[in-house]
JSON list of C-alpha atoms in Angstrom, two decimals:
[
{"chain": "A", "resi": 4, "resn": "UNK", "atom": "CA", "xyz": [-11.59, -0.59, -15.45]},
{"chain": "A", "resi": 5, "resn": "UNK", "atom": "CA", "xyz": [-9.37, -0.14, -12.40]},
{"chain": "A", "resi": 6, "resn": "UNK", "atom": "CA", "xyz": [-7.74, 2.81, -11.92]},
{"chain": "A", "resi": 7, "resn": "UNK", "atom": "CA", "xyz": [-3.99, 1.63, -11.97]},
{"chain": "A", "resi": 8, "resn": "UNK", "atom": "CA", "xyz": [-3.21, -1.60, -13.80]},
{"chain": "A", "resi": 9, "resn": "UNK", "atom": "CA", "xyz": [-0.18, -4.05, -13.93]},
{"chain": "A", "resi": 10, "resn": "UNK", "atom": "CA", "xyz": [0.36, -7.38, -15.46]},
{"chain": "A", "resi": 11, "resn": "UNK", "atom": "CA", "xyz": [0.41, -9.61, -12.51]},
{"chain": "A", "resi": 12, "resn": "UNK", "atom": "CA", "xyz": [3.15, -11.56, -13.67]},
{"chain": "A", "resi": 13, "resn": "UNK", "atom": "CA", "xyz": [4.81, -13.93, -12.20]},
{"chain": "A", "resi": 14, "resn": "UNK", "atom": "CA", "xyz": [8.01, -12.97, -13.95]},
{"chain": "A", "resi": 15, "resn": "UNK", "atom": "CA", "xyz": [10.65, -16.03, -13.28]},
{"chain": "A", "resi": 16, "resn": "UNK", "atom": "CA", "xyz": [13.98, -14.84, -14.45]},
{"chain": "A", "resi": 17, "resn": "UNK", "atom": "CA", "xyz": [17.32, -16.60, -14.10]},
{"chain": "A", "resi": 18, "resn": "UNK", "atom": "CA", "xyz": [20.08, -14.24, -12.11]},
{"chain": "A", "resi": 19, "resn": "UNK", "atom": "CA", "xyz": [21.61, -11.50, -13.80]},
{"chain": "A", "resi": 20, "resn": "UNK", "atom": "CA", "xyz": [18.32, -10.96, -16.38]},
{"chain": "A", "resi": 21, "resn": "UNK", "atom": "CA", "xyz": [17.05, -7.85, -17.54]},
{"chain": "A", "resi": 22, "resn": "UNK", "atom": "CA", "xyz": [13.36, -7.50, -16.39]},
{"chain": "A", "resi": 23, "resn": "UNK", "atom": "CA", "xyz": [10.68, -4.64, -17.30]},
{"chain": "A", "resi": 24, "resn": "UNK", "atom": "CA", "xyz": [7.00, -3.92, -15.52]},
{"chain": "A", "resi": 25, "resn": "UNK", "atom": "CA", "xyz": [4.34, -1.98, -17.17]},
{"chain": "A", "resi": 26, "resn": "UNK", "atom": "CA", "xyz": [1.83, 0.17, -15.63]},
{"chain": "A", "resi": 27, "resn": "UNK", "atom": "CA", "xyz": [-1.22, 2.27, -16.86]},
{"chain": "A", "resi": 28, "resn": "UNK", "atom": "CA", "xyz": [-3.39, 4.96, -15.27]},
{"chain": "A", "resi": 29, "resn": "UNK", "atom": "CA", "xyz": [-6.92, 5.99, -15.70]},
{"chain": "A", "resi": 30, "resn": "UNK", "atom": "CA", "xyz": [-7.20, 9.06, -14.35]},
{"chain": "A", "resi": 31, "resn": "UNK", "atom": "CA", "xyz": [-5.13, 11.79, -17.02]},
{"chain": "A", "resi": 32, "resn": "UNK", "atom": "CA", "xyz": [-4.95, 14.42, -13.99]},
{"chain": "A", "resi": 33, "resn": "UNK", "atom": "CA", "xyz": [-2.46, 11.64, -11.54]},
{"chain": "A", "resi": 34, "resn": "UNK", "atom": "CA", "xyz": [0.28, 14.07, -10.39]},
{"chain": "A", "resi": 35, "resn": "UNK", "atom": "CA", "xyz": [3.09, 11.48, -8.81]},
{"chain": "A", "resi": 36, "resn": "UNK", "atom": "CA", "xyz": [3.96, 8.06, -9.11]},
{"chain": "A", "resi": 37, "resn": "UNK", "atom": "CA", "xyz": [5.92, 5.35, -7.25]},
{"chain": "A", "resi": 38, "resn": "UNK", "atom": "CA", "xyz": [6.78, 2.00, -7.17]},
{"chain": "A", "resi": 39, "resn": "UNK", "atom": "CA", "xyz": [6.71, 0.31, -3.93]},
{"chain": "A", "resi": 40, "resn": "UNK", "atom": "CA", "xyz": [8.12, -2.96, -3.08]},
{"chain": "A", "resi": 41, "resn": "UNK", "atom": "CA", "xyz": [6.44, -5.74, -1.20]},
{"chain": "A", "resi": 42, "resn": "UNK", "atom": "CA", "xyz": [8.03, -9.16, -0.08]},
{"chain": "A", "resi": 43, "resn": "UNK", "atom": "CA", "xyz": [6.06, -12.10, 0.78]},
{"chain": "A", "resi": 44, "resn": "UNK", "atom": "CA", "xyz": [4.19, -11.25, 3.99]},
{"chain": "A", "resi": 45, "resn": "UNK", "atom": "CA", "xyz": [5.71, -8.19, 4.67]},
{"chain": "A", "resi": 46, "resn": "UNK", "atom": "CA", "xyz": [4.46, -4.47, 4.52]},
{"chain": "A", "resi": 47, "resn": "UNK", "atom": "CA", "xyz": [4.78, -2.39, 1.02]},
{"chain": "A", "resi": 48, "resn": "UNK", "atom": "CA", "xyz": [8.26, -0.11, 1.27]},
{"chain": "A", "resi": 49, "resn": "UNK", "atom": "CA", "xyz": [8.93, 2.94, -1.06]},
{"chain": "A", "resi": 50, "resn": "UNK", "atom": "CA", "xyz": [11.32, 1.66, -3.78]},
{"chain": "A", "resi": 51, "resn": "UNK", "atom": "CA", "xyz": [11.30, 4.99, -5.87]},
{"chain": "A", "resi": 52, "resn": "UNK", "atom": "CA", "xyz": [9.88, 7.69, -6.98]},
{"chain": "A", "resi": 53, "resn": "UNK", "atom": "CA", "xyz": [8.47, 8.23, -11.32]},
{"chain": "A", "resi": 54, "resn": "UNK", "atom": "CA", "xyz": [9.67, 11.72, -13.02]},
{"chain": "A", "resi": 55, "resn": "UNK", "atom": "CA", "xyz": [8.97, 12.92, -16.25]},
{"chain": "A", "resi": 56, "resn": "UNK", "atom": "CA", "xyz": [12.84, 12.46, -17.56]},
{"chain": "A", "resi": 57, "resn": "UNK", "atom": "CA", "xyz": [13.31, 9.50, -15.65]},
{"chain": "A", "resi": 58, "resn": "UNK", "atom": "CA", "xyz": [15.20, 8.03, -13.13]},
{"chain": "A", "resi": 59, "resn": "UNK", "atom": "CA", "xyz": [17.38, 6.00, -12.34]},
{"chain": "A", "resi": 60, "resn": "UNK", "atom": "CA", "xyz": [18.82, 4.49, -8.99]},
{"chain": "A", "resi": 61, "resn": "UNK", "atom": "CA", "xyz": [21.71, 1.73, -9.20]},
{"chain": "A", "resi": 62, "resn": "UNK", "atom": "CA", "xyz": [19.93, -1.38, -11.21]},
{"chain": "A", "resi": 63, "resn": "UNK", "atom": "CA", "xyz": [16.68, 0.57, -11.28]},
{"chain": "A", "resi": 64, "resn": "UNK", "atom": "CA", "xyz": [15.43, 2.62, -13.83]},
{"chain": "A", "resi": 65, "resn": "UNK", "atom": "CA", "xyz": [11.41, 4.05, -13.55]},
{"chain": "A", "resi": 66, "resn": "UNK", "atom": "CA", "xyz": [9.78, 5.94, -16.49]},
{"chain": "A", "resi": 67, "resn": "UNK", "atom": "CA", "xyz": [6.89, 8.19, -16.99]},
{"chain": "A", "resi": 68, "resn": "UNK", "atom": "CA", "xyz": [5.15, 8.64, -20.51]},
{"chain": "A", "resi": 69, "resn": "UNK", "atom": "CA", "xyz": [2.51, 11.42, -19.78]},
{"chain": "A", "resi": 70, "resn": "UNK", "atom": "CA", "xyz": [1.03, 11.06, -22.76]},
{"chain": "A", "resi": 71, "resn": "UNK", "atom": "CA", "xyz": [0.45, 7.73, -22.49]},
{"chain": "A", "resi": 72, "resn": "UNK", "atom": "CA", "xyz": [-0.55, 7.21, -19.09]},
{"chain": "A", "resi": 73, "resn": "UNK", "atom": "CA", "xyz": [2.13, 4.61, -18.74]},
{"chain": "A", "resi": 74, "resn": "UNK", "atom": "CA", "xyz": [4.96, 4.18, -16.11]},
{"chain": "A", "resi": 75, "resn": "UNK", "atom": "CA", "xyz": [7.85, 1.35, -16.22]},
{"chain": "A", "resi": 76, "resn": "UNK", "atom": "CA", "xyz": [10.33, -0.21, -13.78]},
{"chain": "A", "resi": 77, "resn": "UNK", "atom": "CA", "xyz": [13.29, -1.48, -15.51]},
{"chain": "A", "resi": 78, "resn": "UNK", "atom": "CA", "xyz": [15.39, -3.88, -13.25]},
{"chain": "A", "resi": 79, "resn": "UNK", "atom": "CA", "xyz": [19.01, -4.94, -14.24]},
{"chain": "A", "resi": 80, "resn": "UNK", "atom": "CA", "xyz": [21.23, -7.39, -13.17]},
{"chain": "A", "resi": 81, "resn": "UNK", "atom": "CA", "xyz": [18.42, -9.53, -11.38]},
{"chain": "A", "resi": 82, "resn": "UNK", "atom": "CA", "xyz": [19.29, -10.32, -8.39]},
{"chain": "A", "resi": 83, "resn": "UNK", "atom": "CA", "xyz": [18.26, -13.19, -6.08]},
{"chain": "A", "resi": 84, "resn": "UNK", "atom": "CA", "xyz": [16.85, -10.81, -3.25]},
{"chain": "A", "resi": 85, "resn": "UNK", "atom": "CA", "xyz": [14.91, -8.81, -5.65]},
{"chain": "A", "resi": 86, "resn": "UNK", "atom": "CA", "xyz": [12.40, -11.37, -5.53]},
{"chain": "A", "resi": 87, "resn": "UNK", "atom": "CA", "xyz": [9.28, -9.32, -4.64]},
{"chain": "A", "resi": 88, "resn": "UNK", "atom": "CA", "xyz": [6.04, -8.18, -5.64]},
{"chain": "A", "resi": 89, "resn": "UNK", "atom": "CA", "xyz": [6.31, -4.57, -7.51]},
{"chain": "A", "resi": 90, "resn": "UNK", "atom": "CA", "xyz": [3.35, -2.14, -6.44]},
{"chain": "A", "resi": 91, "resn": "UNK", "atom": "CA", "xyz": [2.56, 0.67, -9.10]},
{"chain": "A", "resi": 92, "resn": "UNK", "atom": "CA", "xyz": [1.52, 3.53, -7.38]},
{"chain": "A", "resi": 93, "resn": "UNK", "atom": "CA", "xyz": [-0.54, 6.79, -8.56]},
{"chain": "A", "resi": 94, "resn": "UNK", "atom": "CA", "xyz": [-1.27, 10.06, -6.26]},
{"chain": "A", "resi": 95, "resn": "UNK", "atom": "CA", "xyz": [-4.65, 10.82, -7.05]},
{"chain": "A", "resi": 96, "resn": "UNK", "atom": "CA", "xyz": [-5.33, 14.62, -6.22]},
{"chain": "A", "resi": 97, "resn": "UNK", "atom": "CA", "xyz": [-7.80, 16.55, -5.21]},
{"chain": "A", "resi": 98, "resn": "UNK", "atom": "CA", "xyz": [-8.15, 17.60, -1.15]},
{"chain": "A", "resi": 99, "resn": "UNK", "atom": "CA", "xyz": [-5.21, 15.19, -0.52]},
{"chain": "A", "resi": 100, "resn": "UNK", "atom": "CA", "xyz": [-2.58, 12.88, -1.82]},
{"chain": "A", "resi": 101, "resn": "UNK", "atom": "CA", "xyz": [-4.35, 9.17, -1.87]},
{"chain": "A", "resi": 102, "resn": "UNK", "atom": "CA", "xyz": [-2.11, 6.99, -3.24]},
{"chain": "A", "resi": 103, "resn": "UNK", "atom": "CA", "xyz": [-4.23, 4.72, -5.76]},
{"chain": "A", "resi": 104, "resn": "UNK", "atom": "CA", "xyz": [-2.13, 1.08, -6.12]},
{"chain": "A", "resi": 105, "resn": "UNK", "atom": "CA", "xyz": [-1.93, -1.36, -8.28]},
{"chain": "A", "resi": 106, "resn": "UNK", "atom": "CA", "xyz": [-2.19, -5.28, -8.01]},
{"chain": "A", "resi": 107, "resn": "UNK", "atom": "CA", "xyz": [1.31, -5.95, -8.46]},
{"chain": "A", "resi": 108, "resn": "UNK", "atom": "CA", "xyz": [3.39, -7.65, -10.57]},
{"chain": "A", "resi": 109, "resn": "UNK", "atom": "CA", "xyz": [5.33, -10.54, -9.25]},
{"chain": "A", "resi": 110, "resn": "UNK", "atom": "CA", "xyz": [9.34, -11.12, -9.77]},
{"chain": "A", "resi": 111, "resn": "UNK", "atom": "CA", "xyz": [10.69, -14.74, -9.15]},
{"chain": "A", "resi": 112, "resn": "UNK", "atom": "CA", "xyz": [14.53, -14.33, -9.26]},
{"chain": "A", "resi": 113, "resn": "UNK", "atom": "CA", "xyz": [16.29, -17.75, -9.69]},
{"chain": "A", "resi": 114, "resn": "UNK", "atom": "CA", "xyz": [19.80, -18.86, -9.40]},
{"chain": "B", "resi": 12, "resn": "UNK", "atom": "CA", "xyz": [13.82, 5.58, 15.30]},
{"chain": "B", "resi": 13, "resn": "UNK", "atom": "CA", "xyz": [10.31, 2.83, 16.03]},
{"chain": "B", "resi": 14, "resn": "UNK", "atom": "CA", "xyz": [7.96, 2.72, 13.11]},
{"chain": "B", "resi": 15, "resn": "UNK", "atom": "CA", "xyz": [4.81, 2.45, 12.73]},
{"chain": "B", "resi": 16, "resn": "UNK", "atom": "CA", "xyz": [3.74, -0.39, 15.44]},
{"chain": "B", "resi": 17, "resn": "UNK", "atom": "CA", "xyz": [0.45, -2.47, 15.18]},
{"chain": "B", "resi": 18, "resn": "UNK", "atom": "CA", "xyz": [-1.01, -4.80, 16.98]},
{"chain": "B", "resi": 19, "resn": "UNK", "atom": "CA", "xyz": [-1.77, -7.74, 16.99]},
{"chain": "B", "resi": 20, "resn": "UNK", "atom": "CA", "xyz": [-0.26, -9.33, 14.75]},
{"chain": "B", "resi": 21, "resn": "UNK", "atom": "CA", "xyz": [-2.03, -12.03, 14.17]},
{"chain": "B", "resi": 22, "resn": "UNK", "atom": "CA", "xyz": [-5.50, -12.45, 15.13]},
{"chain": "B", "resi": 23, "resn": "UNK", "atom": "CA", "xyz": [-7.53, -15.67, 14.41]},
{"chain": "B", "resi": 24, "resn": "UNK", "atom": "CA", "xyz": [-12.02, -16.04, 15.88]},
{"chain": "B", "resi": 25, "resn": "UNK", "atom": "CA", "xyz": [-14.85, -16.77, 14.75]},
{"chain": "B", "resi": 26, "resn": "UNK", "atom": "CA", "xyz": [-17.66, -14.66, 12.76]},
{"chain": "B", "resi": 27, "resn": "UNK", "atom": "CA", "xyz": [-19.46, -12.72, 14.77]},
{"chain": "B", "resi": 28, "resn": "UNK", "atom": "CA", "xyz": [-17.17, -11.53, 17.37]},
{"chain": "B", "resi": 29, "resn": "UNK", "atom": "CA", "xyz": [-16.12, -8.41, 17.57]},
{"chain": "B", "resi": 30, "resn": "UNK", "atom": "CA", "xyz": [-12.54, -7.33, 16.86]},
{"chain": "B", "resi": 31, "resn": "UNK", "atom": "CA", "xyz": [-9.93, -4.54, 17.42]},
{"chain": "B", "resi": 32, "resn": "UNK", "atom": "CA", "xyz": [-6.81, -3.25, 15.35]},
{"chain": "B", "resi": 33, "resn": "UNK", "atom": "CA", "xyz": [-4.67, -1.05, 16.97]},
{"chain": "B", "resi": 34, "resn": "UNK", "atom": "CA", "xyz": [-1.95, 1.46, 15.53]},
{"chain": "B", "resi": 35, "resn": "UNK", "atom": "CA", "xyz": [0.50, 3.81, 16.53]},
{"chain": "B", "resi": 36, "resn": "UNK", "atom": "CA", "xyz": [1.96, 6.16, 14.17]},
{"chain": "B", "resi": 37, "resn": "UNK", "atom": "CA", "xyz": [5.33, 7.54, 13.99]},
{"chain": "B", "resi": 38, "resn": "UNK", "atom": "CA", "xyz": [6.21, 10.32, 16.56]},
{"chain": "B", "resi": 39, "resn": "UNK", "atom": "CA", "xyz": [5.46, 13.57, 14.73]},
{"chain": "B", "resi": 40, "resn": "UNK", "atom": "CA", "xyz": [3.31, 12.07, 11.52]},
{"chain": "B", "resi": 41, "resn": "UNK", "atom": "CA", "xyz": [0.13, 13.26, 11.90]},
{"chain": "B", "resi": 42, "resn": "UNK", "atom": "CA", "xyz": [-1.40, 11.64, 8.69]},
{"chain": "B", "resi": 43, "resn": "UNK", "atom": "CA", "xyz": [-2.56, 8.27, 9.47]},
{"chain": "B", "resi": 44, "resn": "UNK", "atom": "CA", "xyz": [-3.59, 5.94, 7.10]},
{"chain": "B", "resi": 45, "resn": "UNK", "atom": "CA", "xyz": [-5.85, 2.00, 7.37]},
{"chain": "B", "resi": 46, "resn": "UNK", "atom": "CA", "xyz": [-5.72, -0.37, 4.05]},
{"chain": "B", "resi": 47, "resn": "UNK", "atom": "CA", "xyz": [-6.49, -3.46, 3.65]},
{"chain": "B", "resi": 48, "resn": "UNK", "atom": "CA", "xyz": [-5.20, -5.98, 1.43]},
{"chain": "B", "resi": 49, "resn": "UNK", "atom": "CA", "xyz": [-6.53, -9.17, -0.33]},
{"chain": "B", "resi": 50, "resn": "UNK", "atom": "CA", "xyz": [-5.91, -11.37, -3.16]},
{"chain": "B", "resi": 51, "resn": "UNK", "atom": "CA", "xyz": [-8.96, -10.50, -5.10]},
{"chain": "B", "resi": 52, "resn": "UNK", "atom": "CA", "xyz": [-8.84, -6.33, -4.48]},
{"chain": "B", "resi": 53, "resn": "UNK", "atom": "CA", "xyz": [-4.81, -5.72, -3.74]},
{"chain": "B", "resi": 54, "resn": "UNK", "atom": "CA", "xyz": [-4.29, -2.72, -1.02]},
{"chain": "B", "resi": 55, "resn": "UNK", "atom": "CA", "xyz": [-7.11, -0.39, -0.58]},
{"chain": "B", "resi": 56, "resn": "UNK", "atom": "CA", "xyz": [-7.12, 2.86, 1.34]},
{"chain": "B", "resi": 57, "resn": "UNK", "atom": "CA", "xyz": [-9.89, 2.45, 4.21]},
{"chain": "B", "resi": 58, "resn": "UNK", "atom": "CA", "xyz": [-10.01, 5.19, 6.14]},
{"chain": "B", "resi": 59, "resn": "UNK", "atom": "CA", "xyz": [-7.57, 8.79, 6.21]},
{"chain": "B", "resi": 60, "resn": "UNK", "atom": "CA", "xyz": [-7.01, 10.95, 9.58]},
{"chain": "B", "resi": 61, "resn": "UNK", "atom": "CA", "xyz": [-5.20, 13.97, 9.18]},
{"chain": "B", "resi": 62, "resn": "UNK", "atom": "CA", "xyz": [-4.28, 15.43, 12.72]},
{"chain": "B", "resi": 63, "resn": "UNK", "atom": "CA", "xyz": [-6.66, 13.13, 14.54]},
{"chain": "B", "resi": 64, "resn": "UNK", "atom": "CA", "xyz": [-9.84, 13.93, 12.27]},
{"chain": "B", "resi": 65, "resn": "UNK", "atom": "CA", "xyz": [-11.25, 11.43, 9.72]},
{"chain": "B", "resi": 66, "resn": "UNK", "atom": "CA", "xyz": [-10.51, 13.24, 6.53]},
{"chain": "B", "resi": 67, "resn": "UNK", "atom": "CA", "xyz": [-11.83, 10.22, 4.29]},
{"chain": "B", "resi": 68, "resn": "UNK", "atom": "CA", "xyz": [-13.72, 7.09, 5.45]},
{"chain": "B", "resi": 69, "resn": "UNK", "atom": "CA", "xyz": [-15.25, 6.56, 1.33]},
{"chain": "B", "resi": 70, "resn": "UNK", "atom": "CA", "xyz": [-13.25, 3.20, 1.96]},
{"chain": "B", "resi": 71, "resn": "UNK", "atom": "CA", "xyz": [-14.62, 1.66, 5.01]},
{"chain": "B", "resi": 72, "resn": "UNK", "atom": "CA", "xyz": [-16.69, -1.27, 3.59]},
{"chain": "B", "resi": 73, "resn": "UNK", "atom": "CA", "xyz": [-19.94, -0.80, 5.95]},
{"chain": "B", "resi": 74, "resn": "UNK", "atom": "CA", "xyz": [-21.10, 0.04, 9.09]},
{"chain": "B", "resi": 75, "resn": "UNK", "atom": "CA", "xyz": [-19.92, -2.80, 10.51]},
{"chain": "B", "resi": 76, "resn": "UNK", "atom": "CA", "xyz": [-16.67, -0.78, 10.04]},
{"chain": "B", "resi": 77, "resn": "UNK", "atom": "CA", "xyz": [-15.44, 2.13, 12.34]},
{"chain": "B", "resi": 78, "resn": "UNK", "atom": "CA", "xyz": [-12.01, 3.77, 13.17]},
{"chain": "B", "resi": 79, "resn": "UNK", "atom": "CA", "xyz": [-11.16, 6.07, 15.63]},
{"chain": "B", "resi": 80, "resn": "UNK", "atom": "CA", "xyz": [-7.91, 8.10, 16.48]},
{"chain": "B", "resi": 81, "resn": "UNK", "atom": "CA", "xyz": [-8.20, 9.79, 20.07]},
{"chain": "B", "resi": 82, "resn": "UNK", "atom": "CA", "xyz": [-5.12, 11.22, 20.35]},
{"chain": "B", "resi": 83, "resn": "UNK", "atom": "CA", "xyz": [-1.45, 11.49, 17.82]},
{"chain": "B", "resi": 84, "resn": "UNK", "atom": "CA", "xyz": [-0.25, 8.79, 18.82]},
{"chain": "B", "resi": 85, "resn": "UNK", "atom": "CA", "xyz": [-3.14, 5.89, 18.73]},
{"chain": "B", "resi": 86, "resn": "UNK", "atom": "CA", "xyz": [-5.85, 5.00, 16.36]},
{"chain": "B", "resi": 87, "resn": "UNK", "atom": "CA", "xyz": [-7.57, 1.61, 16.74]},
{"chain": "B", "resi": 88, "resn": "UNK", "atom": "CA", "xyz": [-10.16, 0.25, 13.40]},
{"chain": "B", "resi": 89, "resn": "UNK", "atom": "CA", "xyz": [-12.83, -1.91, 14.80]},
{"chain": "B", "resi": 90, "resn": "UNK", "atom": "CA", "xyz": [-15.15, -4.72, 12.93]},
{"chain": "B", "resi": 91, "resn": "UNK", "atom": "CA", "xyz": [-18.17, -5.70, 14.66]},
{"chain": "B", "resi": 92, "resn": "UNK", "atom": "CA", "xyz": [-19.46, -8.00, 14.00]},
{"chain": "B", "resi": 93, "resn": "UNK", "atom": "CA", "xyz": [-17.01, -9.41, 11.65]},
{"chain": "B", "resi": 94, "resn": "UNK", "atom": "CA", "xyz": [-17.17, -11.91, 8.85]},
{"chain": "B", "resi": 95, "resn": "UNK", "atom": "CA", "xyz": [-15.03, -14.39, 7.22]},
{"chain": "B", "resi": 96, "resn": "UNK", "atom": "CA", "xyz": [-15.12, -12.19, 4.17]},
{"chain": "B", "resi": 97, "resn": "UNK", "atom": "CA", "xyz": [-13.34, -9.51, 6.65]},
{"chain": "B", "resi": 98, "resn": "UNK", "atom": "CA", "xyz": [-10.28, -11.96, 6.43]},
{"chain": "B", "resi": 99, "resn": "UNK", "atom": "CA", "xyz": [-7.36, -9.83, 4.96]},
{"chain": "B", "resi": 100, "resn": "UNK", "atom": "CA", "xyz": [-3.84, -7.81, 5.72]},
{"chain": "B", "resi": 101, "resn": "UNK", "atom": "CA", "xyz": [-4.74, -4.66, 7.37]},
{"chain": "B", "resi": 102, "resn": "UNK", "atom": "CA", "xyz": [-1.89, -2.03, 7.59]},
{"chain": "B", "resi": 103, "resn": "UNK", "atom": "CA", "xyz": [-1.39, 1.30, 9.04]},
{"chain": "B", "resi": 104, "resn": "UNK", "atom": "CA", "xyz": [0.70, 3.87, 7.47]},
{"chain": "B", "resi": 105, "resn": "UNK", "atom": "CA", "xyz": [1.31, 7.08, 8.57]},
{"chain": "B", "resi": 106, "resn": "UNK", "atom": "CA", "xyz": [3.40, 10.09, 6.97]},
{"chain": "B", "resi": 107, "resn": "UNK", "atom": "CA", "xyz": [4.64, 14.03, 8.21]},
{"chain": "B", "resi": 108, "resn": "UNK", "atom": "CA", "xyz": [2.13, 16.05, 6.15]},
{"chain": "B", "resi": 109, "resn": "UNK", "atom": "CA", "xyz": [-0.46, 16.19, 3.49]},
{"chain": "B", "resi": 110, "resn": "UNK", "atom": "CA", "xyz": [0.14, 19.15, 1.07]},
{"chain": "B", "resi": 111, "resn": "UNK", "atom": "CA", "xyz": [2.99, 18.06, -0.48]},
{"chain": "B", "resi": 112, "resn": "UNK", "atom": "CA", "xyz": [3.49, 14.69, -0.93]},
{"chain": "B", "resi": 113, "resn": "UNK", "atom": "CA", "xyz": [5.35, 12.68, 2.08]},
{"chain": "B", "resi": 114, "resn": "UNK", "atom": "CA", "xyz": [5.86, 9.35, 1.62]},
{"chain": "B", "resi": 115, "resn": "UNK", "atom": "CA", "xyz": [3.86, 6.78, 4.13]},
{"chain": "B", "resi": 116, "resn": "UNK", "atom": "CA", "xyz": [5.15, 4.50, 6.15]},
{"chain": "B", "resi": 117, "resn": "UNK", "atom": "CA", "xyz": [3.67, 1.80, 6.96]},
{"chain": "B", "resi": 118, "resn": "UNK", "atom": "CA", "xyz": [3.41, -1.13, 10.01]},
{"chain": "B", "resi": 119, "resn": "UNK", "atom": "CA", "xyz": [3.97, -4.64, 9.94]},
{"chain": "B", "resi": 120, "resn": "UNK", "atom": "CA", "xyz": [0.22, -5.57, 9.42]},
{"chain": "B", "resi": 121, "resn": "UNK", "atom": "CA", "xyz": [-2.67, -7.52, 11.13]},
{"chain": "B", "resi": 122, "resn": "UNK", "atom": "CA", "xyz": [-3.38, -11.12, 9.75]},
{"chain": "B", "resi": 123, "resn": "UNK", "atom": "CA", "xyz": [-7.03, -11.35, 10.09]},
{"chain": "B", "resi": 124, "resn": "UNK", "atom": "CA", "xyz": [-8.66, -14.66, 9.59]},
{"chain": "B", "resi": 125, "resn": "UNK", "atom": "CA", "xyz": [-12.22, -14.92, 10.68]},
{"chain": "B", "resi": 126, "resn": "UNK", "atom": "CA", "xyz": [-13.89, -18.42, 10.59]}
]
């Protein structure tokens, strides 16, 4: 079992949708989480950061459920450029902060 | 400020030659990360220097496999020889500190095809 999974998607969603990724983790002891963004042939860039209560910036909300093991990306008012590839990220500690990431989930956007 | 810079960008030859990856962090960073990425595995962590010292290498695939960082501001990751299963993204990412979590930056990528 890996150690961070995500439905791969794609997700195709018309404009202005409402769209949700899942993520689980293995390991019970993961201290942060993230979700990075990646567009096609491009390098992964920070989106945000997961806490606890949850947070929220503009159309994105992420979630943490500790108990669980689960972390989610809420995305509203789809947007054409948020066409992307989502990247679930877990810090795995322990000596130092390796960031364990998942597959990715894939977001179509279309008009 | 300039990012995290690799080079080349591209690189295209055949199995068996040898071939070089080259990095330079951000100015002051002096974490510096190599992944690769592929269809079949997604991004994996390859090697970790923190202030020029190989911290973790439980990612480099083989011998075949080595990295280097001789000084802050350079770090090169070497296949030799390489195969067409070597064919991949490889990044560089570097961040300020370890200790607290800093988030990485990373480069534009290599485009590695070996034939």
């Amino acid at each position: 079992r890996k150690e961070v999974e995500q439905d791969p998607g794609p997700f195709n969603v018309p404009e202005g949708a409402t769209v949700a990724f899942n993520c689980t983790y293995s390991n019970s002891a993961s201290q942060s989480f993230f979700w990075y963004r990646q567009d096609c042939r491009k390098e992964p860039k920070l989106l945000m950061s997961v806490y606890s209560s949850g947070n929220e910036d503009g159309r994105f909300t992420a979630q943490l459920n500790r108990a669980s093991q689960y972390i989610s990306l809420l995305i509203r008012d789809s947007k054409l450029s948020d066409s992307a590839t989502y990247l679930c990220v877990v810090v795995r500690s322990g000596g130092y902060n390796k960031l364990i990431f998942g597959a990715g989930t894939r977001l179509a956007v279309h008009p | 400020d300039a990012g995290v810079i690799q080079s080349p960008r591209h690189e295209v030859t055949e199995m068996g030659q040898e071939v070089t990856l080259r990095c330079k962090p951000i100015s002051g960073h002096n974490s510096l990360f190599w992944y690769r990425q592929t269809m079949m595995r997604g991004l994996e962590l390859l090697i970790y220097f923190n202030n020029n010292v190989p911290i973790d290498d439980s990612g480099m695939p083989e011998d075949r496999f080595s990295a280097k960082m001789p000084n802050a501001s350079f770090s090169t990751l070497k296949i030799q020889p390489s195969e067409p299963r070597d064919s991949a993204v490889y990044f560089c990412a570097s961040s300020l500190r370890q200790g607290v979590y800093q988030p990485q930056h990373f480069g534009d990528g290599t485009r590695l095809s070996i034939l």
